[in-house]
Coordinates of C-alpha atoms in Angstrom, one line a residue:
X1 CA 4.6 -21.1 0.5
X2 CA 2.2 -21.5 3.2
X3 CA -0.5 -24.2 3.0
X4 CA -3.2 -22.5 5.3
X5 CA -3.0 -18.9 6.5
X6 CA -5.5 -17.3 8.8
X7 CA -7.0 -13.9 8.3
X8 CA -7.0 -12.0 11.4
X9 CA -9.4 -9.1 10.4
X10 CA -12.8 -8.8 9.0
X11 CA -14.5 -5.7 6.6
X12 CA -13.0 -5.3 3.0
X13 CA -9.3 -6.0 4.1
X14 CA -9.9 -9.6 4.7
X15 CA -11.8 -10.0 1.3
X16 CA -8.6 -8.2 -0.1
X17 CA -6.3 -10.6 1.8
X18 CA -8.1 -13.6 1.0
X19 CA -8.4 -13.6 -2.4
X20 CA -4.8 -12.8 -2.7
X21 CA -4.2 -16.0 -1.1
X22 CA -6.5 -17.6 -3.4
X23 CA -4.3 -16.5 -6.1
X24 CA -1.7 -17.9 -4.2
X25 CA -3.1 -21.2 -4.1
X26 CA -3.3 -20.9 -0.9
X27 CA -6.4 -22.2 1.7
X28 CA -7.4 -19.3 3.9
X29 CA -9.4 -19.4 7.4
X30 CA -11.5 -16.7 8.5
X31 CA -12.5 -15.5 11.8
X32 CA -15.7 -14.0 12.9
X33 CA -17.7 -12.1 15.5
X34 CA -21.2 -13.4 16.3
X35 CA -22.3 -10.0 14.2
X36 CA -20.4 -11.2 11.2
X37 CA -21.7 -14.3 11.0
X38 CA -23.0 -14.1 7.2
X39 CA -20.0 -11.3 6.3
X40 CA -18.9 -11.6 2.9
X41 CA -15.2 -12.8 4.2
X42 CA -16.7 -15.3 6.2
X43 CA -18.3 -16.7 2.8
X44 CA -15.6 -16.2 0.6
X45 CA -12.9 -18.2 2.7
X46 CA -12.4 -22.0 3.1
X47 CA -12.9 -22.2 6.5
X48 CA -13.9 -19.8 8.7
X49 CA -13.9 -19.7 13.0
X50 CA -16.0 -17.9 15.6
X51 CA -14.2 -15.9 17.8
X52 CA -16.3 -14.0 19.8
X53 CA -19.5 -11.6 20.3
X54 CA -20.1 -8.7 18.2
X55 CA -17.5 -6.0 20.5
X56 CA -13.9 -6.0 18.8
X57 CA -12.5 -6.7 22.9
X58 CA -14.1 -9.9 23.0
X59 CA -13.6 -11.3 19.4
X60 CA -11.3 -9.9 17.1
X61 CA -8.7 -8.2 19.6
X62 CA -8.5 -11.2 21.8
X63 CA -5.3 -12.9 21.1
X64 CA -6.1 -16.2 22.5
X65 CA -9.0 -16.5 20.6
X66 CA -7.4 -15.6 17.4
X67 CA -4.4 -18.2 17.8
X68 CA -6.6 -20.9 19.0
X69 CA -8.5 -20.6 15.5
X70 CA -5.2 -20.8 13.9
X71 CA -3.9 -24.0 15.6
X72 CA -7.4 -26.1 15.6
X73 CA -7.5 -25.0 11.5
X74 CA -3.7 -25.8 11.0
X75 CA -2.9 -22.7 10.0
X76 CA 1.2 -22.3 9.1
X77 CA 0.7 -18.1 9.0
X78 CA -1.4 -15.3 10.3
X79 CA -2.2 -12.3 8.3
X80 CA -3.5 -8.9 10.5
X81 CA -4.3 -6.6 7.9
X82 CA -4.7 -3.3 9.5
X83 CA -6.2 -2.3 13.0
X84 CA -6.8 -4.8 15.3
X85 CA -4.4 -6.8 16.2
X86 CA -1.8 -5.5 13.6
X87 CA 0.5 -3.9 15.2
X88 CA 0.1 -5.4 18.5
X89 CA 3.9 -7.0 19.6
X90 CA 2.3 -9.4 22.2
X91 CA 0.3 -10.5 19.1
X92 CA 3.5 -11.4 16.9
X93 CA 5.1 -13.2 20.0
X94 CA 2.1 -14.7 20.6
X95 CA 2.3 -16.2 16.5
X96 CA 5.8 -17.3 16.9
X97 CA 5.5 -18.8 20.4
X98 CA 2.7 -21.1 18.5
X99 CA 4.8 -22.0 15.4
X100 CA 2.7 -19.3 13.6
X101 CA 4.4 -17.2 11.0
X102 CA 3.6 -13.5 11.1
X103 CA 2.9 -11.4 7.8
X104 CA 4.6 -8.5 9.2
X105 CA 7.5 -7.1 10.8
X106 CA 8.8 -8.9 14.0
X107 CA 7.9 -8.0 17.4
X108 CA 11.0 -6.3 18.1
X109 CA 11.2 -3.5 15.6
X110 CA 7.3 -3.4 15.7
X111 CA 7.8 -2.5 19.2
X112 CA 10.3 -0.1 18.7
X113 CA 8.7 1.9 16.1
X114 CA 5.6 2.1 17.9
X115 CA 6.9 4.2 20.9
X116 CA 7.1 7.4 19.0
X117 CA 10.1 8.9 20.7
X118 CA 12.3 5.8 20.1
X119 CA 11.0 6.1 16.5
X120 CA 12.2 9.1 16.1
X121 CA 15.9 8.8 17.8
X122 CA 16.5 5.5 15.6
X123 CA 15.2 8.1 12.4
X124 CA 18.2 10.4 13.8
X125 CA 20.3 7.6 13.4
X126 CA 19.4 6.8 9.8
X127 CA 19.6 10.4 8.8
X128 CA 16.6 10.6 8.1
X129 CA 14.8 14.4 8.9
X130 CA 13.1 15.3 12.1
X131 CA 10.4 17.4 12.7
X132 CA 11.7 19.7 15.4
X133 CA 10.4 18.8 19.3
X134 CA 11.1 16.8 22.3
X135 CA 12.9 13.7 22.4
X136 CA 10.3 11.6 24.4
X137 CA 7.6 11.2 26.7
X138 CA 7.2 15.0 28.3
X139 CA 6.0 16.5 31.2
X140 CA 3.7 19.4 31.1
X141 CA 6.3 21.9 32.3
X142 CA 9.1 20.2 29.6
X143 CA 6.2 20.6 27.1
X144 CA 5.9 24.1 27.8
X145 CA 9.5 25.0 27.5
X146 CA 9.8 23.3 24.1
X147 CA 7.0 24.9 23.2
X148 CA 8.8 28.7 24.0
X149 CA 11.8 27.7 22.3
X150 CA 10.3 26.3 19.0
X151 CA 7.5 28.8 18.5
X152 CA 3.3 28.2 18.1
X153 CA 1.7 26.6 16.6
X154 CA 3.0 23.0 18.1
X155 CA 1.4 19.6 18.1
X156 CA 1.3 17.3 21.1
X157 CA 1.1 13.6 20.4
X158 CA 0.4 10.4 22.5
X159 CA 4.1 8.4 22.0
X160 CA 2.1 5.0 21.8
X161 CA -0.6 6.6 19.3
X162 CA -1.8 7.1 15.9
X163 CA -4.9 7.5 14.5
X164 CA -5.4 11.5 15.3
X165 CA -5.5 9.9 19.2
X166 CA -4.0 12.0 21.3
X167 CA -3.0 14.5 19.1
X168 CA -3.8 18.6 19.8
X169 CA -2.9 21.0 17.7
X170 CA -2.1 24.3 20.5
X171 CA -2.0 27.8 18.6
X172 CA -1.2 29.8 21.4
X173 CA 0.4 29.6 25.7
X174 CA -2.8 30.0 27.1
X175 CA -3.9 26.6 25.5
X176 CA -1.3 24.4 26.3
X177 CA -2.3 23.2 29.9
X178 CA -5.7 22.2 28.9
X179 CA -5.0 20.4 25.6
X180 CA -2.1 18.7 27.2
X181 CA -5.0 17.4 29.8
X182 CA -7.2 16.7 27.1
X183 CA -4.6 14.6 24.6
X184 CA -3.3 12.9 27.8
X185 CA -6.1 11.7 29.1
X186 CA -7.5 10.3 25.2
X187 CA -4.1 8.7 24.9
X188 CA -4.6 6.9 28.5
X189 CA -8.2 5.9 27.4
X190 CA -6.8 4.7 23.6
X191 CA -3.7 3.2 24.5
X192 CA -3.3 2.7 27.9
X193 CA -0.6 4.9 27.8
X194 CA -0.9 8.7 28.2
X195 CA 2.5 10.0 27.4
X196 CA 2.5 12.8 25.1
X197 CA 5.7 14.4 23.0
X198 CA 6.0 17.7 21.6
X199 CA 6.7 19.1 17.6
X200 CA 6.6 22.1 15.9
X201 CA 3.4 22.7 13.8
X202 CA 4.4 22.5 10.1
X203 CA 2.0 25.3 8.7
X204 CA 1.6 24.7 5.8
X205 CA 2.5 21.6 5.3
X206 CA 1.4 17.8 3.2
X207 CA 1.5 14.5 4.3
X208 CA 3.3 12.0 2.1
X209 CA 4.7 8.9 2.9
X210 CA 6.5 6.1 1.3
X211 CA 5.4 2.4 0.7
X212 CA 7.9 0.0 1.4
X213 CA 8.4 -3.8 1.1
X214 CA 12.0 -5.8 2.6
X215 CA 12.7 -9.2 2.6
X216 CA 14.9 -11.6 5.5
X217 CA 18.2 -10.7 3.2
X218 CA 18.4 -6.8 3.8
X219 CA 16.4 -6.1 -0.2
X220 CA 14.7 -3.4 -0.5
X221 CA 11.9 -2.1 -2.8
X222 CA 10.2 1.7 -2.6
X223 CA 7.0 1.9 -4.6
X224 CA 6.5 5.4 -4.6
X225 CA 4.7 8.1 -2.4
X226 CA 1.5 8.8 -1.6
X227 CA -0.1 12.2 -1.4
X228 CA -2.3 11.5 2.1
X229 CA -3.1 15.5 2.9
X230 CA -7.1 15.6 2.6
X231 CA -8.0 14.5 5.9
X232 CA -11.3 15.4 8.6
X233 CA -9.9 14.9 11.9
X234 CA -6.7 13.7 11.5
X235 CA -8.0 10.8 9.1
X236 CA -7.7 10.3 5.9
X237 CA -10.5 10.7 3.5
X238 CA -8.7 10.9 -0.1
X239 CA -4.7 9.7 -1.1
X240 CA -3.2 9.5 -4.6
X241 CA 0.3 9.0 -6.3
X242 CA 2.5 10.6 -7.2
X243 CA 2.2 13.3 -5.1
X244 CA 1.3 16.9 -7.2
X245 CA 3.8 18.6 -4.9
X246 CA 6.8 16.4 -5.2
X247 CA 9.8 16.9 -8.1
X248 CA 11.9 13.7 -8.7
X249 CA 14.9 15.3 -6.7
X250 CA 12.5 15.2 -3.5
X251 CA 11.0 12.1 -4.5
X252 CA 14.6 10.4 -4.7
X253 CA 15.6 11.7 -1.3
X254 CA 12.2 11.0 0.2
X255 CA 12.9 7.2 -1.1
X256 CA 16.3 7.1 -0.3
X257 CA 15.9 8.0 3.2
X258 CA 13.1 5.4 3.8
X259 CA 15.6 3.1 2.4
X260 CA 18.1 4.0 5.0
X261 CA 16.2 3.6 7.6
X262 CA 14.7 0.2 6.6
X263 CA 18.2 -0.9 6.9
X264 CA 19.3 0.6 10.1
X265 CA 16.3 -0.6 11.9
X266 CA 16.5 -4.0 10.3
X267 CA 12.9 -4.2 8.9
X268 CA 11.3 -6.4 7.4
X269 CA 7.7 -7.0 5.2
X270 CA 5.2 -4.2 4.1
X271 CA 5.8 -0.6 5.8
X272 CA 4.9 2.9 5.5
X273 CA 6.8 5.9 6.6
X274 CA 5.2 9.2 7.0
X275 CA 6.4 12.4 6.2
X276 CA 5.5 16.0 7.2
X277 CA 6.3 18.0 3.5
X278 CA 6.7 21.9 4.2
X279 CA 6.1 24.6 1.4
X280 CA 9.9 24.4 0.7
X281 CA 10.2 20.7 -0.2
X282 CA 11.6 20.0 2.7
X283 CA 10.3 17.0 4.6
X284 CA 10.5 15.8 7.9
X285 CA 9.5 11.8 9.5
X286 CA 6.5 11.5 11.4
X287 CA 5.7 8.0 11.7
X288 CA 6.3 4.7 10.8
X289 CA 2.9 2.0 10.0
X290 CA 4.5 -1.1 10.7
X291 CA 2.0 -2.9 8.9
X292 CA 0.2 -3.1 5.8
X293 CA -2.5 0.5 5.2
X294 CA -5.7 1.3 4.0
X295 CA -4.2 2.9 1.2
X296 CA -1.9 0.2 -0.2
X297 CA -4.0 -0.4 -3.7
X298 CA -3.0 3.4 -4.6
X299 CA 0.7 2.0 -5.0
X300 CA -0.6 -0.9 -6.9
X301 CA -2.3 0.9 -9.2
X302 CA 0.9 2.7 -10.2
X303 CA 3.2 0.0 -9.7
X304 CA 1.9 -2.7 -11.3
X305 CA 2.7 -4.5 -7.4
X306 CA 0.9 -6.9 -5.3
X307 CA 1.8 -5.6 -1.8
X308 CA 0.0 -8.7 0.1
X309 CA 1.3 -10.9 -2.6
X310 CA 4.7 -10.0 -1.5
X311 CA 4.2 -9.5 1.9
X312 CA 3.4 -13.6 1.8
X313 CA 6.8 -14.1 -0.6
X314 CA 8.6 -12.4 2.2
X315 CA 7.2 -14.1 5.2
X316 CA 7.4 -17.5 3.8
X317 CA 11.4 -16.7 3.4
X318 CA 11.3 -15.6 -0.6
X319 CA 13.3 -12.9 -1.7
X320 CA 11.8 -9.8 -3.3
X321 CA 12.0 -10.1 -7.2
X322 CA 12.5 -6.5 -7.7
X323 CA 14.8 -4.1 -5.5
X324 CA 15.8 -0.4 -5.6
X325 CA 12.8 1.9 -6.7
X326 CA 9.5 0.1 -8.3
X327 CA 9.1 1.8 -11.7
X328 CA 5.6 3.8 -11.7
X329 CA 3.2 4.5 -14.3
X330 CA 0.1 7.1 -14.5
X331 CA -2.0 8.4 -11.6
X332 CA -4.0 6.8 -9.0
X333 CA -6.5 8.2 -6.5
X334 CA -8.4 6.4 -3.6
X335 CA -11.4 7.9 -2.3
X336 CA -12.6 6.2 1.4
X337 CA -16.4 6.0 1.9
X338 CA -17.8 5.9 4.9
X339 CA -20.6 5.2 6.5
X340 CA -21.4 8.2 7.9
X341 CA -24.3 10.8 8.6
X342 CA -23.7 14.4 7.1
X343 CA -26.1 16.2 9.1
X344 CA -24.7 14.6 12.2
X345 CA -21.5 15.8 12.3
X346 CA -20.2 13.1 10.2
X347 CA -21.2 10.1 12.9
X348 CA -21.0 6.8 12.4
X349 CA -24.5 5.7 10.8
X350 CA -25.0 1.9 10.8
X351 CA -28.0 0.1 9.3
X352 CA -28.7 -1.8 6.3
X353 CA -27.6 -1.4 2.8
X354 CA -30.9 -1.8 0.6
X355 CA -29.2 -0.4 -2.5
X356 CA -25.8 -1.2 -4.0
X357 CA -24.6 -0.6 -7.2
X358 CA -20.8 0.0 -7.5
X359 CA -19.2 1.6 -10.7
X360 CA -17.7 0.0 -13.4
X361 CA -15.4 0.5 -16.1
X362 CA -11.5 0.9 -17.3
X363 CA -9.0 1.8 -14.3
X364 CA -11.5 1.3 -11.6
X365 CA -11.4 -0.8 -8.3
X366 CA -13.3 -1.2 -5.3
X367 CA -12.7 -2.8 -2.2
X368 CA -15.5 -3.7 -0.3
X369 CA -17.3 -6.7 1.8
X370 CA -20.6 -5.0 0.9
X371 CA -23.6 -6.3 -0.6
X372 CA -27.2 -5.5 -0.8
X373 CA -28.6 -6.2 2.1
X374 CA -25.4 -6.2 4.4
X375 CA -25.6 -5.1 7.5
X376 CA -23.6 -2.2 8.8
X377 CA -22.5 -2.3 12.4
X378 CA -22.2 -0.6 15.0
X379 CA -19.1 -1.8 16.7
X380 CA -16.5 -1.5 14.1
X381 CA -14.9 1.2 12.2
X382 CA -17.0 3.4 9.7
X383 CA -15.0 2.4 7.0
X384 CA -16.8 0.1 4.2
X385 CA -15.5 0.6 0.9
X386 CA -12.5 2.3 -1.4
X387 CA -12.8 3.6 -4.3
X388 CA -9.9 3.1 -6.4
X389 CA -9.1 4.6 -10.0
X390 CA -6.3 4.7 -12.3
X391 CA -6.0 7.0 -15.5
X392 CA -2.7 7.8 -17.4
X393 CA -2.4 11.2 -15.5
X394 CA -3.5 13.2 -12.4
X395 CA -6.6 15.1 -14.6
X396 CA -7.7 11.8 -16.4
X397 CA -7.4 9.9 -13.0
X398 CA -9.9 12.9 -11.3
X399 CA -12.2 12.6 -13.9
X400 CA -12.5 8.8 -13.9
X401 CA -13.0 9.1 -9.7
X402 CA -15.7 11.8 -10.2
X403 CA -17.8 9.7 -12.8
X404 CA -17.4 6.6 -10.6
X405 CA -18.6 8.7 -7.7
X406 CA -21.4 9.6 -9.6

């Protein structure tokens, strides 16, 4: 195991990754923008780095930076979290080239899976279901053919994106130009790349997807689905396992066919594929997260496993105790809060907490960097705290969320 790893994130994910390392035995360095300067993760680690002023471009997503506060702390590993710098290949070369081990997938399949439409051919490969579209980036006339032939509603999508960036939902010909205008240019902005592909619109349809974890010897480990269809914006706002709509035959396949493709693509550490699940139990892939998600304590909670415990085991060369399919037991649900204005549209509203009092009691969890008194900013991600709940089924583990929300 590691001696030192550095925390490459800030918010309630690093609190979460640092005191798994504490458990670990493990020293852990944090790093900080000028506006996190008293940030709970900043406190809780053994070490801790500035990286930057308070905007994300000039502190936390600046790679240099990041690896220069993992070399002068002798740091053996790097931990992303999610966001950021997670799924950033240039970032994993960038740790190996400096002796740095990664907590992650390596660069190469990292890079593969995020282009969309090589995602999706090495899925084909695997077996693993499509969602009917085009094969790759697309041009607007290509878009609008595919669109003839497969029917509206369709979806465009950036091919370097995720998020709900770049996406449009089109529900008829006459509004295909300008959302294909519209999603290209957000994609450009987002990800400096404003190819766009084409799918049919699932309507109706859920989104569940699949934890996984993989060690360096081809094991494998599911841990279950995760019900992820509640969303505002193409974001998620509640998830929960197991899934109400899934019946062990489609949960096998589901598994099975993340399984598959974990071994034709060669993958390695924590990942999440995503699935489009129509009315029919059929289900198709969308996407894989090539890093650990926001969600990840939902499959804890059922599991009874430490995803960035093992994600550690892995990257420091240990093979995963358990293989095959993680056994599961109850109902867990994970409610995001956000801070956010209501009567604004939902907008980002920073400021200062004056009152926090999180809930207590059997089968509940929060993950947070908040405090009274913290400080809310503006530059980051709304995000600041998960409410997490267990109960020993799906009614139980409602009525334990909605008394902790209260």
């Amino acid at each position: 195991m590691f001696e030192r790893v550095l925390v490459a994130n800030r918010g309630e994910i690093a609190v979460r990754i640092i005191r798994a390392i504490h458990e670990l035995g493990v020293e852990a360095v944090a790093v900080y923008s000028t506006a996190d300067r008293d940030a709970l993760h900043v406190r809780l680690a053994d070490r801790a780095v500035c990286i930057g002023p308070p905007a994300a471009a000039e502190s936390y997503l600046r790679i240099p930076n990041v690896i220069a506060a993992a070399e002068t702390t002798g740091c053996g590993a790097v931990h992303p979290g999610y966001g950021f710098l997670s799924e950033n290949p240039a970032f994993v070369r960038a740790c190996e080239e400096n002796d740095l081990v990664f907590v992650g997938p390596d660069a190469d399949v990292m890079e593969r899976m995020g282009d969309k439409a090589r995602a999706k051919a090495e899925m084909k490969a695997a077996q693993v279901p499509l969602v009917p579209g085009t094969q790759g980036g697309a041009t607007l006339s290509e878009v609008r053919d595919a669109a003839e032939q497969l029917g509206f509603p369709v979806l465009l999508k950036a091919t370097a994106g995720g998020g709900g960036k770049g996406m449009r939902l089109v529900q008829a010909p006459d509004e295909l130009e300008r959302a294909y205008s519209t999603a290209r240019a957000e994609a450009e902005a987002a990800f400096s790349d404003g190819s766009l592909y084409l799918e049919k619109a699932l309507v109706p349809a859920r989104h569940v997807e699949v934890q996984v974890l993989c060690d360096k010897d081809g094991g494998v480990l599911t841990l279950g689905e995760r019900e992820c269809s509640i969303q505002r914006r193409h974001q998620k706002l509640i998830e929960e396992s197991p899934s109400p709509a899934l019946d062990p035959d489609t949960r096998e396949q589901m598994e099975a066919a993340a399984e598959r493709a974990c071994r034709t693509i060669g993958y390695e550490n924590a990942g999440t594929f995503e699935f489009l699940l129509g009315a029919d139990r059929t289900f198709h892939f969308i996407e894989l997260n090539a890093r650990l998600q926001v969600e990840h304590p939902v499959s804890e909670l059922v599991t009874g496993v430490d995803v960035v415990r093992e994600q550690f085991r892995v990257a420091a060369g240990e093979r995963l105790a358990l293989t095959g399919r993680a056994p599961r037991r109850g109902h867990a649900l994970e409610i995001r809060l956000n801070a956010e204005d209501p009567a604004r549209g939902f907008a980002p509203a920073p400021g200062t907490i004056t009152r926090f009092r999180p809930p207590l009691g059997p089968g509940v969890r929060i993950d947070t960097h908040l405090e009274e008194g913290s400080s809310i900013s503006p530059y980051y991600d709304s995000l600041i705290a998960k409410l997490v709940v267990w109960a020993e089924d799906r009614p139980a583990a409602i009525a334990r969320g909605v008394r902790a929300l209260e």
